[in-house]
Coordinates of C-alpha atoms in Angstrom, one line a residue:
X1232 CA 16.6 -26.0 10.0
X1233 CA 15.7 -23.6 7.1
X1234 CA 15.2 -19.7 7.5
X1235 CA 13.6 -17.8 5.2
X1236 CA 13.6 -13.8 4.9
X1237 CA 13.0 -11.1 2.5
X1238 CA 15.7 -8.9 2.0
X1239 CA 15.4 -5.4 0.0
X1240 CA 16.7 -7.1 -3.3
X1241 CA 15.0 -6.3 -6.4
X1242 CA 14.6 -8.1 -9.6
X1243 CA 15.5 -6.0 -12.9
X1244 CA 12.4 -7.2 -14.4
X1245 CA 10.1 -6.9 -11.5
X1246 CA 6.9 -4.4 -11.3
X1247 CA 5.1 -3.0 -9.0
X1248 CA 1.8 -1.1 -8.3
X1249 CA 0.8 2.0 -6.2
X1250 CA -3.3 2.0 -6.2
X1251 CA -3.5 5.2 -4.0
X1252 CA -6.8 7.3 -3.6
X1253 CA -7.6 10.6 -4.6
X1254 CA -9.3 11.8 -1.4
X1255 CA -7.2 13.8 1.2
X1256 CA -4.6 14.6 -1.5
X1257 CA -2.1 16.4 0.6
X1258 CA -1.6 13.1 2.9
X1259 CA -1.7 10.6 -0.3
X1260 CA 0.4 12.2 -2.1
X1261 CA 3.0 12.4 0.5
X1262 CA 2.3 8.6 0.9
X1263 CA 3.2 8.4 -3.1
X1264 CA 6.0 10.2 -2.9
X1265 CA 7.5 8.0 -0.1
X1266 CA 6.4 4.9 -1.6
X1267 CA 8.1 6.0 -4.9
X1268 CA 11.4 7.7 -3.5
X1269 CA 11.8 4.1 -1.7
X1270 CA 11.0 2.0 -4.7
X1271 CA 13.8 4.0 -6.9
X1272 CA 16.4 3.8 -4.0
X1273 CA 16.0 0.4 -3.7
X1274 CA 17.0 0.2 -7.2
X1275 CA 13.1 0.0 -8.5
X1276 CA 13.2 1.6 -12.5
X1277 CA 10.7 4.8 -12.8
X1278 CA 9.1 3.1 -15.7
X1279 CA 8.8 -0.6 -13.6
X1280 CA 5.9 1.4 -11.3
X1281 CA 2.7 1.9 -12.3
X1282 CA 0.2 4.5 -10.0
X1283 CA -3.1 3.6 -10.2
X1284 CA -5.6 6.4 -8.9
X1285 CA -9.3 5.9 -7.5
X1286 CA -11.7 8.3 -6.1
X1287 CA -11.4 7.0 -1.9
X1288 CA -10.3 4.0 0.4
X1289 CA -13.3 2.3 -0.5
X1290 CA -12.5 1.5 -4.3
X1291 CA -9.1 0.5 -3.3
X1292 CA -9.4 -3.2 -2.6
X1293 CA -11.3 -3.7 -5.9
X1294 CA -8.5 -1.8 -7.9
X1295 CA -6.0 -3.9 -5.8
X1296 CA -7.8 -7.5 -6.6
X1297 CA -7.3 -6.7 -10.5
X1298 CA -4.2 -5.2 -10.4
X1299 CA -3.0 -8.5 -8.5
X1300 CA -4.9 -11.1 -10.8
X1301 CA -3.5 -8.8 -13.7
X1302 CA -0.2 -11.2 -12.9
X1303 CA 1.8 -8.4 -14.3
X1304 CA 3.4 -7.0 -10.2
X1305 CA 5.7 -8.4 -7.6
X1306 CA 3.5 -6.5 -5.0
X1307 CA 0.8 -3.8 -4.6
X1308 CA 1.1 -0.6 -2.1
X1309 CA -2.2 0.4 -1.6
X1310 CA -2.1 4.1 0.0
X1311 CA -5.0 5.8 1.5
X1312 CA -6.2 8.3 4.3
X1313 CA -9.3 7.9 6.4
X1314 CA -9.9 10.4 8.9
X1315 CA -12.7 9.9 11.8
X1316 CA -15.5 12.2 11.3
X1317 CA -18.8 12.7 13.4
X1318 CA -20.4 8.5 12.1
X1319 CA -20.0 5.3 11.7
X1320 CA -18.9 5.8 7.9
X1321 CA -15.2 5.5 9.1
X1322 CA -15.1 2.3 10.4
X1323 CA -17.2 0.9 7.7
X1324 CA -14.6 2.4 5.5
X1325 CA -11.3 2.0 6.7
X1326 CA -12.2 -1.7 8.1
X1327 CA -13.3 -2.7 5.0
X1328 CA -10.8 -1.4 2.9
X1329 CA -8.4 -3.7 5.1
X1330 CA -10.0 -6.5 5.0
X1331 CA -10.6 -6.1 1.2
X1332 CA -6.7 -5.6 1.3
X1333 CA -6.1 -8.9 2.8
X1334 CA -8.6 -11.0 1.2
X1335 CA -7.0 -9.8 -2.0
X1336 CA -3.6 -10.4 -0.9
X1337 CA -4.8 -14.4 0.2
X1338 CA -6.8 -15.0 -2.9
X1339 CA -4.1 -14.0 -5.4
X1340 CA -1.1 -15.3 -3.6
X1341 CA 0.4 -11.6 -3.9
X1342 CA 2.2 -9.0 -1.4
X1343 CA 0.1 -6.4 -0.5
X1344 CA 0.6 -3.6 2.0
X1345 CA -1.5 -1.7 3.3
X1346 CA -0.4 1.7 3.5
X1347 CA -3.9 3.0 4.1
X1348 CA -4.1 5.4 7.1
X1349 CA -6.7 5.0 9.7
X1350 CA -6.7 8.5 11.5
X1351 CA -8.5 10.4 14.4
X1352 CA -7.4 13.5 13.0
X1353 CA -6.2 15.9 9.8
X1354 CA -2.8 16.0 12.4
X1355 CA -2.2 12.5 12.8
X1356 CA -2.1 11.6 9.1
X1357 CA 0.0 14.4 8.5
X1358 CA 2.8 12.8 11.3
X1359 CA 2.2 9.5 9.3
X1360 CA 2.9 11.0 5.8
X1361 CA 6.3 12.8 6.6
X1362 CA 6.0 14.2 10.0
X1363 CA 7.0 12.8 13.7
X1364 CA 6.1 9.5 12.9
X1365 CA 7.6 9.3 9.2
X1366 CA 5.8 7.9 5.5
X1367 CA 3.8 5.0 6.2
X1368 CA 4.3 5.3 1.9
X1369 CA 7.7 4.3 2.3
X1370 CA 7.0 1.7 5.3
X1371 CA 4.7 0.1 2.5
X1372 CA 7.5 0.1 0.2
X1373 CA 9.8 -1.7 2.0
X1374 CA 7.1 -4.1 3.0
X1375 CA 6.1 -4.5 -0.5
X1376 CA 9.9 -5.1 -1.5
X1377 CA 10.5 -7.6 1.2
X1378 CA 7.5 -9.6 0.5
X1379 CA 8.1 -9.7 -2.9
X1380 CA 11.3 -11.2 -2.4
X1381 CA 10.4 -13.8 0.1
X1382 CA 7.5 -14.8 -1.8
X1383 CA 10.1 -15.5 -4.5
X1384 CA 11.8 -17.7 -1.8
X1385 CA 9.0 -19.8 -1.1
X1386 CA 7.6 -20.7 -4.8

């Protein structure tokens, strides 16, 4: 029987994307940094990443979906924050930014990790962007590096 697994292996000439939003800048930008410090430890060039900003979670699926038909990345991270508030605008938001994440990922054949926090409170993202619970940017990064890899296995 075969087995198949990514490992954290990265080709020279491989790229990658970051589409991260601008909204809740303190948390994403935490999330970049991870996702970044992870890339270049894992032997990822500076200059092989390209961050691509848009204004909230909502836009990031569609930035994602060209980025990944673009045919120029390995994998996508998309990072985000979306923090409960007092409606509905939440879950419209963060569950469809996820599913535009995965619809993207299945239509182009690409990685994609979502790195897109889903949050009851200001607090909670800011355990998931460095804090108690770690960077959910460099979580993605590994994903993304993994995935890559195995999808590399499979063609």
């Amino acid at each position: 029987m075969s087995h198949y697994e990514g490992e954290l292996r990265v080709d020279a000439q491989a790229r990658f994307a970051i589409v991260a939003s601008r909204w809740n800048p303190r948390i994403v930008d935490a999330l970049v940094q991870g996702a970044k410090q992870t890339l270049t430890g894992h032997g990822v060039a500076v200059e092989s990443v390209d961050l691509i900003r848009v204004p909230g979670a909502w836009e990031i699926p569609l930035a994602v979906s060209r980025a990944a038909a673009s045919g120029r990345y390995r994998a996508i991270m998309a990072l985000g924050c979306v923090v409960r508030g007092d409606t509905r605008h939440y879950e419209h938001v963060a569950d469809r930014c996820s599913e535009g994440l995965m619809r993207a990922m299945l239509d182009t054949g690409l990685p994609v990790s979502n790195g897109v926090l889903a949050v009851e409170r200001h607090e909670d993202a800011e355990a998931r962007a460095g804090g108690a619970h770690g960077n959910k940017g460099e979580e993605a990064a590994l994903a993304a590096l993994e995935m890559a890899q195995l999808i590399e296995q499979l063609v």
